[in-house]
Short mmCIF file of C-alpha atoms in Angstrom, two decimals:
data_model
loop_
_atom_site.label_atom_id
_atom_site.label_comp_id
_atom_site.label_asym_id
_atom_site.label_seq_id
_atom_site.Cartn_x
_atom_site.Cartn_y
_atom_site.Cartn_z
CA UNK C 1 -20.33 0.56 -33.57
CA UNK C 2 -18.33 4.02 -33.26
CA UNK C 3 -14.98 3.48 -32.36
CA UNK C 4 -13.41 5.21 -29.06
CA UNK C 5 -11.67 8.60 -29.80
CA UNK C 6 -8.44 7.49 -27.95
CA UNK C 7 -7.38 4.05 -27.65
CA UNK C 8 -7.50 2.55 -23.89
CA UNK C 9 -4.36 2.54 -21.94
CA UNK C 10 -3.85 -0.07 -19.14
CA UNK C 11 -3.92 1.65 -15.70
CA UNK C 12 -0.03 0.06 -15.62
CA UNK C 13 1.03 2.54 -18.40
CA UNK C 14 -1.73 5.38 -17.70
CA UNK C 15 -0.63 5.74 -14.02
CA UNK C 16 3.19 5.42 -14.58
CA UNK C 17 4.77 7.96 -12.37
CA UNK C 18 5.75 11.27 -14.31
CA UNK C 19 7.58 12.86 -11.36
CA UNK C 20 9.36 11.48 -8.40
CA UNK C 21 6.63 12.83 -6.04
CA UNK C 22 4.31 10.14 -7.69
CA UNK C 23 6.77 7.23 -7.34
CA UNK C 24 5.70 5.63 -4.27
CA UNK C 25 7.60 3.69 -1.58
CA UNK C 26 11.12 5.02 -2.26
CA UNK C 27 11.53 7.84 -0.44
CA UNK C 28 15.25 7.33 0.79
CA UNK C 29 16.38 6.94 -3.19
CA UNK C 30 14.59 10.07 -4.03
CA UNK C 31 16.28 11.99 -1.21
CA UNK C 32 19.70 10.67 -2.09
CA UNK C 33 18.93 11.75 -5.72
CA UNK C 34 17.70 15.45 -4.83
CA UNK C 35 20.98 15.94 -2.75
CA UNK C 36 23.48 14.74 -5.69
CA UNK C 37 21.53 16.96 -8.11
CA UNK C 38 21.68 20.24 -5.88
CA UNK C 39 25.07 19.54 -5.08
CA UNK C 40 26.20 19.02 -8.52
CA UNK C 41 27.18 15.42 -7.27
CA UNK C 42 26.06 13.27 -10.12
CA UNK C 43 27.30 9.80 -10.80
CA UNK C 44 28.14 8.66 -14.19
CA UNK C 45 26.45 5.50 -14.11
CA UNK C 46 23.55 4.40 -11.78
CA UNK C 47 22.11 0.82 -11.11
CA UNK C 48 18.60 0.28 -10.16
CA UNK C 49 17.67 -3.27 -8.81
CA UNK C 50 14.52 -4.63 -7.14
CA UNK C 51 11.51 -6.79 -7.94
CA UNK C 52 9.55 -6.50 -10.71
CA UNK C 53 7.00 -3.56 -10.81
CA UNK C 54 9.01 -1.40 -8.18
CA UNK C 55 9.80 1.38 -10.55
CA UNK C 56 13.30 0.61 -11.78
CA UNK C 57 12.95 1.76 -15.53
CA UNK C 58 10.49 4.72 -14.17
CA UNK C 59 13.15 5.74 -12.16
CA UNK C 60 15.83 5.87 -14.98
CA UNK C 61 13.36 7.67 -17.02
CA UNK C 62 12.88 10.15 -14.27
CA UNK C 63 16.29 10.49 -13.79
CA UNK C 64 16.83 10.96 -17.50
CA UNK C 65 14.24 14.07 -17.36
CA UNK C 66 15.71 15.41 -14.41
CA UNK C 67 18.93 15.68 -15.72
CA UNK C 68 17.85 16.82 -19.09
CA UNK C 69 14.97 19.28 -18.00
CA UNK C 70 15.50 23.07 -19.38
CA UNK C 71 12.55 24.68 -17.62
CA UNK C 72 9.47 26.09 -19.07
CA UNK C 73 11.80 29.07 -19.92
CA UNK C 74 14.19 27.04 -21.21
CA UNK C 75 16.86 28.25 -19.05
CA UNK C 76 16.76 25.51 -16.36
CA UNK C 77 19.40 23.15 -15.09
CA UNK C 78 19.36 20.01 -13.77
CA UNK C 79 16.40 19.76 -11.02
CA UNK C 80 14.95 16.54 -9.05
CA UNK C 81 11.44 18.50 -9.69
CA UNK C 82 11.57 18.12 -13.57
CA UNK C 83 8.86 20.44 -14.97
CA UNK C 84 7.16 18.26 -17.64
CA UNK C 85 6.48 21.08 -20.01
CA UNK C 86 9.75 21.76 -21.61
CA UNK C 87 10.78 19.71 -25.12
CA UNK C 88 13.03 17.21 -23.27
CA UNK C 89 10.82 16.31 -20.64
CA UNK C 90 7.92 15.98 -22.91
CA UNK C 91 10.01 14.07 -25.66
CA UNK C 92 11.54 11.66 -22.81
CA UNK C 93 8.01 10.84 -21.17
CA UNK C 94 6.86 9.96 -24.98
CA UNK C 95 10.08 7.71 -25.41
CA UNK C 96 10.95 9.76 -28.47
CA UNK C 97 14.01 11.82 -27.32
CA UNK C 98 17.15 11.10 -29.77
CA UNK C 99 19.47 11.61 -26.90
CA UNK C 100 17.66 9.12 -24.18
CA UNK C 101 18.20 5.53 -26.06
CA UNK C 102 16.48 2.85 -24.05
CA UNK C 103 17.38 -0.98 -24.98
CA UNK C 104 16.47 -3.97 -23.39
CA UNK C 105 19.36 -6.34 -22.50
CA UNK C 106 17.66 -9.37 -22.91
CA UNK C 107 17.31 -8.87 -26.85
CA UNK C 108 20.56 -7.13 -27.31
CA UNK C 109 22.90 -9.55 -25.40
CA UNK C 110 26.06 -9.46 -27.74
CA UNK C 111 29.46 -7.49 -27.74
CA UNK C 112 28.18 -6.00 -31.01
CA UNK C 113 25.45 -4.17 -29.48
CA UNK C 114 27.62 -2.79 -26.74
CA UNK C 115 30.61 -1.94 -29.39
CA UNK C 116 27.49 -0.02 -31.10
CA UNK C 117 26.78 1.96 -27.79
CA UNK C 118 30.63 2.83 -27.12
CA UNK C 119 31.16 4.24 -30.79
CA UNK C 120 27.79 6.21 -30.11
CA UNK C 121 28.76 7.45 -26.67
CA UNK C 122 31.61 9.35 -28.02
CA UNK C 123 29.60 11.58 -29.93
CA UNK C 124 28.09 14.84 -28.51
CA UNK C 125 24.53 14.83 -27.48
CA UNK C 126 22.43 16.01 -30.37
CA UNK C 127 19.81 18.30 -28.47
CA UNK C 128 19.86 17.50 -25.04
CA UNK C 129 22.28 18.34 -21.92
CA UNK C 130 23.27 14.82 -21.41
CA UNK C 131 23.24 11.53 -23.53
CA UNK C 132 21.78 9.04 -21.63
CA UNK C 133 21.67 5.01 -21.88
CA UNK C 134 18.90 2.91 -20.16
CA UNK C 135 19.94 -0.52 -20.47
CA UNK C 136 16.92 -2.57 -18.91
CA UNK C 137 17.48 -6.01 -17.47
CA UNK C 138 21.49 -5.53 -17.59
CA UNK C 139 22.04 -8.98 -15.99
CA UNK C 140 21.11 -10.28 -19.62
CA UNK C 141 24.03 -9.23 -21.27
CA UNK C 142 26.75 -11.85 -22.04
CA UNK C 143 30.35 -11.81 -20.70
CA UNK C 144 31.87 -10.52 -23.49
CA UNK C 145 29.35 -7.60 -23.85
CA UNK C 146 29.80 -6.63 -20.00
CA UNK C 147 33.87 -6.88 -20.42
CA UNK C 148 33.30 -4.55 -23.88
CA UNK C 149 31.39 -2.08 -21.61
CA UNK C 150 33.48 -1.54 -18.68
CA UNK C 151 36.12 0.69 -19.83
CA UNK C 152 33.51 3.18 -21.14
CA UNK C 153 31.23 2.85 -17.83
CA UNK C 154 34.28 3.66 -15.62
CA UNK C 155 35.31 6.44 -17.83
CA UNK C 156 32.60 7.93 -19.99
CA UNK C 157 32.59 11.04 -21.88
CA UNK C 158 31.17 13.77 -19.63
CA UNK C 159 28.10 14.26 -21.56
CA UNK C 160 27.25 10.69 -21.42
CA UNK C 161 25.26 8.90 -18.42
CA UNK C 162 24.49 5.38 -17.98
CA UNK C 163 21.01 4.04 -16.30
CA UNK C 164 21.14 0.09 -15.57
CA UNK C 165 18.02 -1.77 -14.25
CA UNK C 166 17.97 -5.40 -13.26
CA UNK C 167 15.49 -7.69 -11.16
CA UNK C 168 18.53 -10.05 -10.58
CA UNK C 169 21.63 -8.06 -9.36
CA UNK C 170 23.51 -10.98 -8.26
CA UNK C 171 24.06 -12.00 -11.82
CA UNK C 172 25.81 -8.71 -12.64
CA UNK C 173 29.53 -8.79 -12.63
CA UNK C 174 31.20 -7.24 -9.38
CA UNK C 175 33.41 -5.05 -11.87
CA UNK C 176 30.27 -3.58 -12.99
CA UNK C 177 28.60 -2.82 -9.72
CA UNK C 178 31.67 -1.19 -8.34
CA UNK C 179 31.52 1.40 -11.37
CA UNK C 180 27.86 2.51 -10.59
CA UNK C 181 26.04 4.27 -7.96
CA UNK C 182 23.45 1.66 -6.83
CA UNK C 183 20.12 2.17 -5.87
CA UNK C 184 17.78 -0.93 -4.41
CA UNK C 185 14.50 -0.12 -4.63
CA UNK C 186 12.37 -1.71 -1.97
CA UNK C 187 8.86 -3.64 -2.16
CA UNK C 188 6.17 -1.19 -1.80
CA UNK C 189 4.29 -1.63 1.60
CA UNK C 190 0.60 -3.02 1.09
CA UNK C 191 -0.53 0.06 2.86
CA UNK C 192 0.59 2.30 0.71
CA UNK C 193 -0.23 0.34 -2.59
CA UNK C 194 -3.81 0.17 -1.27
CA UNK C 195 -4.03 4.03 -0.83
CA UNK C 196 -2.59 4.08 -4.26
CA UNK C 197 -5.16 2.25 -6.02
CA UNK C 198 -7.65 4.31 -4.05
CA UNK C 199 -6.47 7.24 -5.93
CA UNK C 200 -6.59 5.64 -9.36
CA UNK C 201 -10.18 4.44 -8.88
CA UNK C 202 -11.02 8.12 -7.82
CA UNK C 203 -9.26 9.40 -10.74
CA UNK C 204 -11.07 6.69 -12.84
CA UNK C 205 -14.34 7.39 -11.22
CA UNK C 206 -14.96 4.06 -10.26
CA UNK C 207 -16.06 2.70 -6.79
CA UNK C 208 -14.25 0.34 -5.04
CA UNK C 209 -14.60 -1.20 -1.33
CA UNK C 210 -11.64 -0.54 0.86
CA UNK C 211 -11.29 -4.15 1.37
CA UNK C 212 -11.12 -5.00 -2.26
CA UNK C 213 -8.28 -2.66 -2.67
CA UNK C 214 -6.15 -4.06 0.40
CA UNK C 215 -6.81 -7.71 -1.14
CA UNK C 216 -5.31 -6.49 -4.17
CA UNK C 217 -2.35 -4.54 -2.50
CA UNK C 218 -1.68 -8.17 -0.81
CA UNK C 219 -1.84 -10.00 -4.08
CA UNK C 220 0.64 -7.29 -5.57
CA UNK C 221 3.57 -8.75 -3.06
CA UNK C 222 4.81 -5.45 -3.44
CA UNK C 223 4.80 -4.53 -7.05
CA UNK C 224 2.97 -1.44 -8.25
CA UNK C 225 2.55 -2.56 -12.09
CA UNK C 226 1.28 -6.06 -10.56
CA UNK C 227 -1.05 -4.26 -8.23
CA UNK C 228 -2.64 -2.13 -11.25
CA UNK C 229 -2.68 -5.02 -13.47
CA UNK C 230 -4.96 -6.92 -10.94
CA UNK C 231 -7.09 -3.74 -10.57
CA UNK C 232 -7.34 -3.43 -14.26
CA UNK C 233 -8.87 -7.18 -14.28
CA UNK C 234 -11.02 -6.34 -10.89
CA UNK C 235 -12.77 -3.37 -12.89
CA UNK C 236 -13.31 -5.54 -16.04
CA UNK C 237 -14.70 -8.22 -13.92
CA UNK C 238 -17.14 -5.79 -11.74
CA UNK C 239 -18.31 -4.60 -15.33
CA UNK C 240 -21.20 -2.12 -15.16
CA UNK C 241 -21.99 -3.37 -11.82
CA UNK C 242 -23.66 -0.62 -9.58
CA UNK C 243 -21.65 -1.56 -6.42
CA UNK C 244 -18.03 -1.27 -8.39
CA UNK C 245 -15.31 -3.54 -7.33
CA UNK C 246 -16.18 -5.58 -4.08
CA UNK C 247 -14.12 -7.56 -1.91
CA UNK C 248 -16.54 -10.63 -2.72
CA UNK C 249 -15.42 -10.14 -6.85
CA UNK C 250 -11.87 -9.79 -5.75
CA UNK C 251 -11.80 -13.02 -3.74
CA UNK C 252 -13.65 -14.82 -6.30
CA UNK C 253 -11.27 -13.55 -9.31
CA UNK C 254 -7.95 -14.28 -7.29
CA UNK C 255 -9.46 -17.74 -5.89
CA UNK C 256 -8.96 -16.28 -2.30
CA UNK C 257 -10.95 -17.72 0.69
CA UNK C 258 -13.15 -15.26 2.54
CA UNK C 259 -10.95 -14.14 5.85
CA UNK C 260 -14.06 -14.89 7.69
CA UNK C 261 -14.27 -18.28 6.83
CA UNK C 262 -10.44 -18.68 7.47
CA UNK C 263 -10.89 -17.60 10.86
CA UNK C 264 -13.89 -19.79 11.44
CA UNK C 265 -11.85 -22.94 10.05
CA UNK C 266 -8.88 -21.82 12.59
CA UNK C 267 -11.07 -21.97 15.60
CA UNK C 268 -12.53 -25.30 14.33
CA UNK C 269 -9.04 -26.73 14.07
CA UNK C 270 -8.33 -25.44 17.66
CA UNK C 271 -11.33 -27.16 18.85
CA UNK C 272 -10.34 -30.21 17.58
CA UNK C 273 -13.58 -31.06 15.65
CA UNK C 274 -12.47 -33.26 12.70
CA UNK C 275 -15.82 -33.38 10.97
CA UNK C 276 -16.75 -29.73 11.28
CA UNK C 277 -13.16 -29.14 9.77
CA UNK C 278 -13.66 -31.49 6.60
CA UNK C 279 -16.96 -30.03 6.28
CA UNK C 280 -15.47 -26.31 6.18
CA UNK C 281 -12.57 -27.38 3.57
CA UNK C 282 -15.10 -29.02 1.23
CA UNK C 283 -17.45 -25.85 1.46
CA UNK C 284 -14.88 -23.56 0.58
CA UNK C 285 -13.41 -25.95 -2.25
CA UNK C 286 -17.14 -25.77 -3.68
CA UNK C 287 -16.67 -21.82 -3.80
CA UNK C 288 -13.66 -22.31 -6.03
CA UNK C 289 -11.02 -21.74 -3.42
CA UNK C 290 -7.69 -23.46 -3.86
CA UNK C 291 -6.54 -25.58 -0.99
CA UNK C 292 -3.08 -23.93 -1.32
CA UNK C 293 -4.71 -20.34 -1.00
CA UNK C 294 -6.78 -21.80 2.15
CA UNK C 295 -3.66 -22.62 3.79
CA UNK C 296 -2.24 -19.33 3.07
CA UNK C 297 -5.11 -18.14 4.72
CA UNK C 298 -4.46 -20.23 8.16
CA UNK C 299 -0.71 -19.32 7.83
CA UNK C 300 -1.58 -15.96 7.94
CA UNK C 301 -4.02 -16.34 10.73
CA UNK C 302 -1.42 -17.93 12.73
CA UNK C 303 0.99 -15.25 11.72
CA UNK C 304 -1.31 -12.46 12.93
CA UNK C 305 -2.15 -14.08 16.39
CA UNK C 306 1.52 -14.55 17.06
CA UNK C 307 2.36 -10.61 16.36
CA UNK C 308 -0.40 -9.73 18.19
CA UNK C 309 0.79 -12.07 20.99
CA UNK C 310 4.50 -10.42 20.64
CA UNK C 311 3.22 -6.83 20.69
CA UNK C 312 3.50 -5.93 17.09
CA UNK C 313 1.33 -3.13 15.26
CA UNK C 314 -1.47 -4.37 13.69
CA UNK C 315 -1.88 -4.52 9.64
CA UNK C 316 -3.67 -1.64 8.76
CA UNK C 317 -5.56 -3.65 6.23
CA UNK C 318 -7.26 -5.70 8.81
CA UNK C 319 -10.99 -5.25 9.73
CA UNK C 320 -11.93 -4.48 13.19
CA UNK C 321 -13.67 -7.92 13.71
CA UNK C 322 -10.35 -9.63 12.51
CA UNK C 323 -8.07 -7.71 15.02
CA UNK C 324 -10.13 -8.68 17.61
CA UNK C 325 -10.48 -12.23 16.96
CA UNK C 326 -6.59 -12.32 16.46
CA UNK C 327 -5.99 -10.43 20.11
CA UNK C 328 -8.87 -13.07 21.56
CA UNK C 329 -6.58 -15.91 20.35
CA UNK C 330 -3.36 -14.25 21.46
CA UNK C 331 -4.48 -13.84 24.85
CA UNK C 332 -5.20 -17.99 25.22
CA UNK C 333 -2.33 -19.54 22.88
CA UNK C 334 0.86 -19.79 24.15
CA UNK C 335 4.04 -18.97 21.78
CA UNK C 336 5.04 -22.91 21.66
CA UNK C 337 1.75 -23.68 20.57
CA UNK C 338 1.60 -20.81 17.76
CA UNK C 339 4.92 -22.19 16.57
CA UNK C 340 4.06 -25.74 16.26
CA UNK C 341 0.86 -24.66 14.35
CA UNK C 342 3.02 -22.67 12.03
CA UNK C 343 5.13 -25.57 11.52
CA UNK C 344 2.31 -28.18 10.91
CA UNK C 345 0.49 -25.57 8.47
CA UNK C 346 3.65 -24.93 6.65
CA UNK C 347 4.21 -28.40 6.14
CA UNK C 348 0.61 -29.08 4.84
CA UNK C 349 0.90 -26.21 2.27
CA UNK C 350 4.06 -27.73 1.25
CA UNK C 351 2.42 -30.88 0.52
CA UNK C 352 -0.91 -29.47 -1.27
CA UNK C 353 1.36 -27.26 -3.61
CA UNK C 354 3.50 -30.45 -4.73
CA UNK C 355 1.28 -33.47 -4.80
CA UNK C 356 -1.07 -34.55 -7.72
CA UNK C 357 -4.16 -34.87 -5.24
CA UNK C 358 -4.35 -31.50 -3.55
CA UNK C 359 -7.92 -31.66 -1.83
CA UNK C 360 -6.68 -35.06 -0.35
CA UNK C 361 -3.52 -33.74 0.78
CA UNK C 362 -5.18 -30.82 2.38
CA UNK C 363 -7.84 -33.12 4.20
CA UNK C 364 -4.87 -35.25 5.74
CA UNK C 365 -2.97 -32.21 6.52
CA UNK C 366 -5.65 -30.75 8.81
CA UNK C 367 -6.53 -33.56 10.21
CA UNK C 368 -2.82 -34.08 11.30
CA UNK C 369 -3.32 -30.54 12.73
CA UNK C 370 -6.37 -31.51 14.51
CA UNK C 371 -4.93 -35.00 16.29
CA UNK C 372 -1.91 -33.31 17.27
CA UNK C 373 -3.71 -31.79 20.16
CA UNK C 374 -4.07 -35.47 21.43
CA UNK C 375 -0.37 -36.35 21.29
CA UNK C 376 1.97 -35.91 24.22
CA UNK C 377 4.45 -32.99 24.45
CA UNK C 378 7.52 -33.78 22.76
CA UNK C 379 9.74 -32.33 25.86
CA UNK C 380 7.67 -34.02 28.50
CA UNK C 381 7.82 -37.46 26.68
CA UNK C 382 11.66 -37.42 26.37
CA UNK C 383 12.00 -36.65 30.23
CA UNK C 384 9.76 -39.29 31.11
CA UNK C 385 11.84 -41.65 28.65
CA UNK C 386 14.91 -40.67 30.45
CA UNK C 387 13.81 -41.09 33.94
CA UNK C 388 11.95 -44.17 33.30
CA UNK C 389 8.51 -42.96 34.30
CA UNK C 390 5.53 -44.40 32.38
CA UNK C 391 4.56 -43.24 29.18
CA UNK C 392 1.52 -41.21 28.76
CA UNK C 393 -1.29 -42.91 26.72
CA UNK C 394 -1.50 -41.55 22.82
CA UNK C 395 -5.20 -41.02 23.06
CA UNK C 396 -5.49 -39.10 26.04
CA UNK C 397 -7.55 -36.28 26.03
CA UNK C 398 -5.73 -33.15 25.01
CA UNK C 399 -4.85 -30.43 27.53
CA UNK C 400 -6.97 -27.50 27.23
CA UNK C 401 -5.97 -23.71 27.09
CA UNK C 402 -8.12 -20.95 28.21
CA UNK C 403 -11.42 -20.57 26.27
CA UNK C 404 -11.67 -24.14 25.33
CA UNK C 405 -9.00 -24.61 22.81
CA UNK C 406 -6.52 -27.44 22.65
CA UNK C 407 -2.74 -26.88 23.27
CA UNK C 408 -1.39 -28.38 20.40
CA UNK C 409 1.78 -30.59 20.38
CA UNK C 410 4.03 -31.47 17.79
CA UNK C 411 3.43 -35.16 16.69
CA UNK C 412 6.23 -37.31 17.97
CA UNK C 413 6.80 -41.18 17.57
CA UNK C 414 5.68 -42.90 20.99
CA UNK C 415 9.04 -44.49 21.23
CA UNK C 416 12.88 -43.81 20.12
CA UNK C 417 14.47 -46.59 18.50
CA UNK C 418 18.00 -46.22 19.09
CA UNK C 419 20.61 -48.73 17.12
CA UNK C 420 21.71 -52.15 18.42
CA UNK C 421 25.32 -51.33 17.42
CA UNK C 422 27.90 -49.34 16.33
CA UNK C 423 28.03 -50.40 12.81
CA UNK C 424 24.17 -49.47 12.83
CA UNK C 425 24.61 -46.15 14.65
CA UNK C 426 26.98 -45.28 11.26
CA UNK C 427 24.62 -46.52 9.14
CA UNK C 428 21.90 -44.26 10.55
CA UNK C 429 24.26 -41.49 10.59
CA UNK C 430 25.03 -41.80 6.85
CA UNK C 431 21.50 -40.89 5.80
CA UNK C 432 22.11 -37.54 6.77
CA UNK C 433 25.60 -36.79 7.31
CA UNK C 434 27.52 -38.85 4.56
CA UNK C 435 31.06 -37.36 5.43
CA UNK C 436 30.94 -37.80 9.18
CA UNK C 437 29.74 -41.31 9.14
CA UNK C 438 32.39 -42.09 6.72
CA UNK C 439 34.95 -40.52 9.18
CA UNK C 440 33.35 -42.56 12.25
CA UNK C 441 33.78 -45.64 10.03
CA UNK C 442 37.54 -45.09 9.17
CA UNK C 443 38.95 -43.47 12.27
CA UNK C 444 36.75 -44.05 15.22
CA UNK C 445 37.85 -46.76 17.66
CA UNK C 446 34.86 -47.77 19.85
CA UNK C 447 35.68 -47.64 23.24
CA UNK C 448 31.99 -47.92 24.88
CA UNK C 449 28.67 -48.20 23.18
CA UNK C 450 25.71 -47.77 25.56
CA UNK C 451 23.00 -45.70 23.81
CA UNK C 452 22.51 -42.73 24.15
CA UNK C 453 26.21 -43.00 25.43
CA UNK C 454 29.09 -43.26 23.22
CA UNK C 455 32.75 -43.14 23.93
CA UNK C 456 35.25 -43.16 21.09
CA UNK C 457 39.13 -42.67 20.35
CA UNK C 458 39.78 -40.77 17.18
CA UNK C 459 42.65 -42.18 15.36
CA UNK C 460 42.65 -39.14 13.33
CA UNK C 461 40.64 -35.77 13.72
CA UNK C 462 36.85 -36.20 13.38
CA UNK C 463 34.99 -32.94 11.75
CA UNK C 464 31.78 -32.03 13.08
CA UNK C 465 29.84 -32.08 15.83
CA UNK C 466 28.97 -35.93 16.65
CA UNK C 467 26.27 -35.22 19.52
CA UNK C 468 24.40 -32.81 17.57
CA UNK C 469 24.50 -35.11 14.44
CA UNK C 470 23.46 -38.16 16.49
CA UNK C 471 20.54 -36.29 18.10
CA UNK C 472 19.18 -34.85 14.84
CA UNK C 473 19.12 -38.48 13.73
CA UNK C 474 17.63 -40.17 16.42
CA UNK C 475 15.60 -37.48 18.03
CA UNK C 476 17.28 -37.93 21.34
CA UNK C 477 20.12 -36.39 23.39
CA UNK C 478 23.52 -38.35 23.10
CA UNK C 479 26.52 -38.03 25.33
CA UNK C 480 29.70 -38.57 23.31
CA UNK C 481 33.39 -39.05 25.08
CA UNK C 482 36.74 -38.94 23.67
CA UNK C 483 38.80 -41.28 25.28
CA UNK C 484 42.72 -41.29 25.44
CA UNK C 485 43.28 -44.71 25.01
CA UNK C 486 42.02 -46.96 22.15
CA UNK C 487 39.42 -49.46 22.41
CA UNK C 488 38.30 -51.83 19.39
CA UNK C 489 39.94 -51.69 16.13
CA UNK C 490 38.11 -49.13 13.44
CA UNK C 491 35.36 -50.53 11.43
CA UNK C 492 37.89 -49.91 8.55
CA UNK C 493 40.76 -51.95 10.06
CA UNK C 494 38.12 -54.61 10.85
CA UNK C 495 37.06 -54.82 7.28
CA UNK C 496 40.93 -54.78 6.11
CA UNK C 497 41.84 -57.45 8.63
CA UNK C 498 38.88 -59.88 7.53
CA UNK C 499 39.66 -59.02 3.80
CA UNK C 500 43.51 -60.00 4.29
CA UNK C 501 42.36 -63.19 6.46
CA UNK C 502 40.10 -64.26 3.47
CA UNK C 503 43.02 -63.88 1.03
CA UNK C 504 45.19 -65.68 3.06
CA UNK C 505 42.77 -68.76 3.20
CA UNK C 506 42.49 -68.76 -0.52
CA UNK C 507 46.31 -68.98 -0.81
CA UNK C 508 46.86 -71.55 1.65
CA UNK C 509 44.45 -73.62 -0.41
CA UNK C 510 46.19 -76.64 -2.05
CA UNK C 511 44.89 -75.70 -5.21
CA UNK C 512 46.28 -71.99 -5.35
CA UNK C 513 49.60 -73.39 -3.62
CA UNK C 514 50.13 -75.72 -6.57
CA UNK C 515 49.57 -72.76 -9.15
CA UNK C 516 51.57 -70.59 -7.24
CA UNK C 517 54.54 -73.40 -7.52
CA UNK C 518 53.90 -74.11 -11.17
CA UNK C 519 54.02 -70.17 -11.88
CA UNK C 520 56.08 -68.26 -9.70
CA UNK C 521 55.22 -64.77 -9.44
CA UNK C 522 51.72 -65.31 -9.77
CA UNK C 523 49.60 -62.61 -7.65
CA UNK C 524 45.94 -62.92 -6.44
CA UNK C 525 44.10 -59.99 -7.47
CA UNK C 526 40.40 -59.03 -6.96
CA UNK C 527 38.01 -59.26 -9.95
CA UNK C 528 35.46 -56.42 -9.27
CA UNK C 529 33.45 -56.88 -12.42
CA UNK C 530 30.00 -57.90 -11.70
CA UNK C 531 28.50 -61.34 -12.93
CA UNK C 532 25.30 -61.15 -14.46
#
């Protein structure tokens, strides 16, 4: 077998931007750099931050080329449009320029590494206009290393520039941030990624369906490098297939559900057809679709319907059929219904991702969505409870929206259980608001207790909104009044009084009285040790 004359380079390396024109999705940063270079206002230190794969290290290399480019004739100065022909441009692009030093802070975290940089920074550049240090993942440096770098970073020699890159800017000391010109690189929009991937497959002379590239762009989550890695995998997955990269292959590779299948499942949920919902879920599972991926698809559908209802711009990656379906549902479903659907599906996704039985959790979560349409509306239920009207039957037929889709209602309890007395109320509050419960126990003198009404006299100021906390805990609106005159002793006062009475009863007993007579000065103490 004959070897290839040149080794294969992955797409993420082969299509790394070599000019600022090729850097996608960062127009604001490029404009700022261009203006700074044109006016000669070049900072001595730059910090690039953003999620993985948006171009932080590539930007640092492009800045290094722009500052050191001498043009094809060797007479040029700093420019945003590096020629890519001169020796400095080519050496920097190939990573072999002696005056452009790249280091990974993850493997050079110590103060000695920084001292080496500081010592070397004093020496003039060997052949370039500027000596440039590119420090990747700078947040990994130790505290001492940062401290050693501070003075040089603030007042470096005229011939030195520092280009720092990090994915976790919150871990970089504020003293370092204040000495750098900061650029926040944005996530690249999916439509720009899809357009970029189309350019890549055209250059590679590989056919790819637009929907397949749109799926890869979504999966990349704003990262060009991640997207190119997925595209590389998709091309390998397609092999020598004459159809090239197809949406079906990409879904199979990524474990994604067919968007048409998601829409069909969404329609079944709205119709309340439980057997059909379970059958559709089983069908997708048999095709290799993970339950979590299916729930994410359903959440995307709810989000798409809500955006369509709110008049938001459609996703350019959506097909015509998908847009039509979303607009149709937007005309039938109300905002409250969509928000409840979102919450139910979001809770289902959380359960599916954290349980040891994802398929069973998915079935239970989807059935909860189906049967939520037969439950009474929580606002109407509370109104009837307060007014004393008859409660609706829980198995009553669900109200129907236009087109036959049941109006979803969040599952609620058929009745609200209120605490029997004030101590029970405090015990309930302690489950979610421990500090407030302690204050009510120690400082609240009970004046009146008639749930959901409460009147107390605070013997000391009580922090927090009592009515809001009670509403959160007991799922009903409370009326809380602060009285001027005290009522009953606080629970703490009652406990102390009971303890004092118990101690006095012991002291008054004949045995203890005899002991105290025989041993003057003897005291009664409480033994807090547990007895096995």
